[in-house]
Short mmCIF file of C-alpha atoms in Angstrom, two decimals:
data_model
loop_
_atom_site.label_atom_id
_atom_site.label_comp_id
_atom_site.label_asym_id
_atom_site.label_seq_id
_atom_site.Cartn_x
_atom_site.Cartn_y
_atom_site.Cartn_z
CA MET W 261 98.10 114.44 137.18
CA PRO W 262 95.51 112.06 137.06
CA ILE W 263 95.45 110.30 133.21
CA ASP W 264 91.67 110.85 131.68
CA ALA W 265 93.06 109.54 127.89
CA LEU W 266 95.26 107.84 125.96
CA LEU W 267 97.41 107.83 122.70
CA PHE W 268 99.12 104.63 121.45
CA ASP W 269 101.29 103.87 118.03
CA LYS W 270 99.68 100.78 116.29
CA ASP W 271 103.22 98.67 115.21
CA GLY W 272 104.97 97.25 117.77
CA THR W 273 102.60 98.99 120.13
CA LEU W 274 99.06 97.19 119.22
CA PHE W 275 100.59 94.77 116.95
CA ASP W 276 103.97 91.86 117.89
CA PHE W 277 106.11 94.54 115.71
CA ALA W 278 108.28 90.55 114.30
CA ALA W 279 105.35 88.38 114.06
CA THR W 280 103.07 90.58 111.83
CA TRP W 281 105.43 92.92 109.50
CA GLY W 282 108.57 89.25 108.91
CA ALA W 283 106.21 87.56 106.84
CA PHE W 284 104.94 91.23 105.09
CA GLY W 285 107.77 92.69 104.43
CA ARG W 286 109.81 89.04 103.38
CA ALA W 287 106.54 89.03 100.87
CA VAL W 288 106.99 93.02 98.95
CA LEU W 289 110.60 92.62 98.86
CA LEU W 290 110.53 89.25 96.51
CA ARG W 291 107.20 90.76 94.71
CA LEU W 292 109.95 93.97 94.16
CA ALA W 293 112.71 91.60 92.99
CA ASP W 294 110.15 89.94 90.41
CA GLY W 295 110.48 86.71 92.91
CA ASP W 296 114.73 87.15 92.51
CA GLU W 297 115.37 86.31 96.10
CA THR W 298 119.22 87.83 95.75
CA ARG W 299 118.42 91.03 94.26
CA ALA W 300 114.91 90.65 96.79
CA ALA W 301 118.22 90.52 99.54
CA GLU W 302 119.83 92.93 98.53
CA LEU W 303 117.03 95.23 99.08
CA GLY W 304 115.92 94.18 102.01
CA GLN W 305 119.76 95.55 103.25
CA VAL W 306 118.69 98.94 102.39
CA ILE W 307 116.18 99.02 104.69
CA GLY W 308 117.64 97.01 107.44
CA PHE W 309 115.82 93.53 106.61
CA ASP W 310 116.89 90.06 106.51
CA LEU W 311 115.68 88.68 103.84
CA ALA W 312 116.88 84.63 104.89
CA ASN W 313 115.42 85.66 108.76
CA SER W 314 112.09 87.50 108.14
CA GLN W 315 113.89 90.03 110.43
CA TYR W 316 114.34 93.82 111.23
CA SER W 317 117.27 95.55 112.44
CA GLU W 318 117.02 97.79 115.15
CA ASP W 319 118.02 100.40 112.99
CA SER W 320 115.17 99.52 109.99
CA VAL W 321 113.50 102.58 108.30
CA VAL W 322 110.40 100.45 108.64
CA ILE W 323 110.23 100.70 112.81
CA ALA W 324 109.19 104.11 112.57
CA GLY W 325 109.29 105.65 109.85
CA THR W 326 106.54 106.37 107.73
CA VAL W 327 105.52 104.96 104.03
CA ASP W 328 107.35 108.11 102.28
CA GLU W 329 110.32 107.28 104.55
CA ILE W 330 110.66 103.73 103.37
CA ALA W 331 109.98 104.48 99.77
CA GLU W 332 112.62 107.36 99.51
CA VAL W 333 114.79 105.13 100.71
CA LEU W 334 113.76 102.22 98.22
CA LEU W 335 113.38 104.47 95.01
CA PRO W 336 117.56 104.76 94.22
CA HIS W 337 117.13 100.91 94.23
CA LEU W 338 114.41 100.14 91.73
CA GLY W 339 114.73 101.49 88.05
CA ASP W 340 111.75 103.29 86.68
CA VAL W 341 108.98 102.67 89.54
CA SER W 342 107.60 106.53 90.58
CA ARG W 343 107.21 107.00 93.71
CA ASP W 344 103.52 107.20 93.93
CA GLU W 345 103.58 103.93 92.49
CA LEU W 346 105.58 102.43 95.36
CA VAL W 347 103.88 104.61 97.78
CA GLY W 348 100.01 103.35 96.73
CA MET W 349 101.80 99.62 96.62
CA LEU W 350 103.20 99.62 100.19
CA ASN W 351 99.79 101.57 100.90
CA ARG W 352 97.63 98.47 99.50
CA GLU W 353 100.06 95.82 100.82
CA SER W 354 100.26 97.40 104.54
CA ALA W 355 96.52 97.47 104.62
CA GLN W 356 96.57 93.52 104.36
CA ALA W 357 99.15 92.36 106.03
CA PRO W 358 97.14 90.53 109.21
CA GLN W 359 97.62 92.17 112.16
CA ILE W 360 98.69 89.69 115.28
CA PRO W 361 97.71 91.62 118.13
CA ALA W 362 100.24 92.04 121.02
CA VAL W 363 97.66 91.15 123.80
CA PRO W 364 93.87 90.20 123.77
CA LEU W 365 92.13 94.24 122.54
CA THR W 366 89.24 93.50 122.03
CA ALA W 367 88.74 93.01 126.33
CA PHE W 368 91.53 96.06 126.52
CA PHE W 369 90.28 98.53 125.02
CA GLU W 370 86.76 97.82 125.97
CA GLU W 371 88.29 97.65 129.80
CA LEU W 372 89.59 101.32 128.56
CA ARG W 373 86.55 102.78 127.90
CA ASN W 374 84.23 100.96 130.80
CA SER W 375 86.35 103.86 133.01
CA GLY W 376 86.07 106.70 130.89
CA LYS W 377 89.19 107.06 128.98
CA LYS W 378 89.37 109.01 125.55
CA VAL W 379 91.55 106.40 123.36
CA GLY W 380 93.56 107.35 120.18
CA LEU W 381 95.67 106.25 118.04
CA ALA W 382 98.98 108.04 116.26
CA THR W 383 100.90 106.34 113.44
CA ASN W 384 103.80 106.58 111.34
CA ASP W 385 101.82 104.48 108.97
CA GLY W 386 99.02 106.01 107.05
CA GLU W 387 95.82 106.42 107.83
CA MET W 388 93.81 104.61 105.42
CA PRO W 389 95.80 100.60 106.24
CA ALA W 390 95.56 102.07 109.83
CA LEU W 391 92.03 101.90 109.59
CA GLU W 392 92.35 98.57 108.16
CA HIS W 393 94.15 97.50 110.68
CA LEU W 394 91.86 98.45 113.34
CA ALA W 395 89.12 96.98 111.42
CA SER W 396 90.35 93.75 110.94
CA VAL W 397 90.79 93.30 114.69
CA GLY W 398 87.46 94.71 115.32
CA ILE W 399 88.10 97.56 117.50
CA ARG W 400 87.59 100.69 114.91
CA ASP W 401 84.79 101.53 117.26
CA HIS W 402 87.11 101.32 120.34
CA PHE W 403 89.11 105.08 118.89
CA ASP W 404 88.18 108.94 119.20
CA PHE W 405 91.06 109.52 116.94
CA VAL W 406 92.75 107.77 114.49
CA ALA W 407 95.69 109.72 112.65
CA GLY W 408 98.49 108.78 110.04
CA TYR W 409 101.15 110.41 108.82
CA ASP W 410 99.24 111.71 105.62
CA SER W 411 96.62 112.70 108.15
CA GLY W 412 97.45 116.20 107.88
CA HIS W 413 99.39 116.67 111.74
CA GLY W 414 103.14 116.03 111.07
CA PHE W 415 104.02 112.71 111.87
CA LYS W 416 106.22 111.37 114.89
CA PRO W 417 108.92 112.14 116.54
CA GLY W 418 107.42 115.62 115.90
CA PRO W 419 103.67 116.09 118.30
CA GLY W 420 101.65 117.95 115.75
CA GLN W 421 98.99 114.22 115.73
CA LEU W 422 99.21 114.10 119.18
CA LEU W 423 98.55 117.81 119.77
CA ALA W 424 95.84 117.04 117.33
CA PHE W 425 94.46 114.31 119.56
CA SER W 426 94.48 116.44 122.69
CA GLU W 427 92.40 119.14 120.90
CA HIS W 428 90.00 116.25 118.58
CA VAL W 429 88.35 114.62 122.72
CA GLY W 430 89.36 118.42 124.64
CA ILE W 431 91.67 116.78 127.53
CA ASP W 432 95.02 119.00 128.48
CA PRO W 433 98.29 116.97 126.91
CA SER W 434 99.42 116.76 131.15
CA ASN W 435 96.28 114.99 131.65
CA ILE W 436 97.35 111.89 128.16
CA ALA W 437 99.86 109.19 128.06
CA MET W 438 101.04 108.40 125.15
CA VAL W 439 101.61 104.39 124.37
CA GLY W 440 104.68 103.10 122.40
CA ASP W 441 107.40 100.23 121.58
CA SER W 442 110.26 102.86 119.59
CA LEU W 443 112.20 106.56 120.57
CA HIS W 444 110.26 108.05 118.42
CA ASP W 445 106.73 107.38 120.02
CA LEU W 446 108.20 108.19 123.40
CA GLU W 447 110.35 111.71 122.00
CA ALA W 448 106.78 112.85 120.50
CA GLY W 449 104.63 112.39 123.44
CA ARG W 450 107.97 114.37 125.81
CA ALA W 451 107.33 116.92 122.81
CA ALA W 452 103.98 117.53 123.61
CA GLY W 453 104.51 117.25 127.40
CA MET W 454 102.23 114.16 127.80
CA THR W 455 103.50 111.15 130.07
CA THR W 456 105.25 109.06 128.04
CA ILE W 457 104.72 104.64 128.29
CA GLY W 458 107.31 102.60 126.00
CA VAL W 459 106.27 98.60 125.63
CA LEU W 460 108.62 96.05 125.10
CA THR W 461 106.76 94.73 121.83
CA GLY W 462 108.73 96.25 118.95
CA LEU W 463 112.77 95.86 118.87
CA ALA W 464 113.59 98.19 121.37
CA THR W 465 115.35 97.06 124.86
CA ALA W 466 113.62 98.42 128.31
CA GLU W 467 117.56 99.70 128.08
CA ASP W 468 116.57 102.00 124.58
CA LEU W 469 113.52 103.04 125.93
CA ALA W 470 114.13 104.75 129.17
CA PRO W 471 115.49 108.01 128.70
CA MET W 472 112.16 108.82 127.06
CA ALA W 473 110.04 106.99 129.29
CA ASP W 474 108.26 107.40 132.15
CA VAL W 475 107.55 103.74 133.36
CA VAL W 476 108.00 100.99 129.93
CA LEU W 477 105.72 97.70 130.69
CA PRO W 478 105.84 94.56 129.18
CA ASP W 479 102.96 95.08 126.93
CA ILE W 480 100.07 97.19 127.03
CA GLY W 481 98.35 95.33 128.66
CA HIS W 482 99.94 96.03 132.27
CA ILE W 483 99.15 100.06 131.72
CA PRO W 484 94.91 99.90 133.56
CA GLY W 485 96.99 98.08 136.81
CA TRP W 486 99.58 100.70 136.07
CA LEU W 487 96.90 103.75 136.13
CA ALA W 488 95.26 101.79 139.11
CA GLU W 489 98.91 102.39 141.23
CA ASN W 490 99.46 105.91 139.80
#
């Protein structure tokens, strides 16, 4: 089936995961620990983050989890901090995190739009930070649809965000590709009946993604060439 629309994950897909979120993770944990590096390192272990090296483990809740899920893991270790306070802080801090594009994004999305493709974003981040991140690199206006975990469509690996995009742009799921760096993204794509494209700008390997991917590419910049050949 021809691909008439593409739905992208954000972190690890549009933006290089390690380059973008390593420094952010360290800064947030130190803030939660009131600057105590030992305490921050202990909190890092809770969410699968190596404070000393600013690196996430492959099974870290941060990689594919929602902000609510990250907060739920941290809350038992934070004393009298409320869930709403923590979620609000995480959303505010993540919205301000400098984003490191995986490829030159403006040219990439201009090429897609000029070819007539509809474009969307489905992220397990919050909608507000997602919009801030797109705007920060000048690509917000290239998107027909943006959904976070809190936009009312559920979150990945469920297919709700993906089916909402399909309905919004009026294109059948079989003519849409879901693009992501994690199994959550690709599982959601399979559940929605979409083509699945894995990319290697997150922490997952090609071997990790292959069982759920129709194709695994080094990064999103290879998508136009792949579409031209298929």
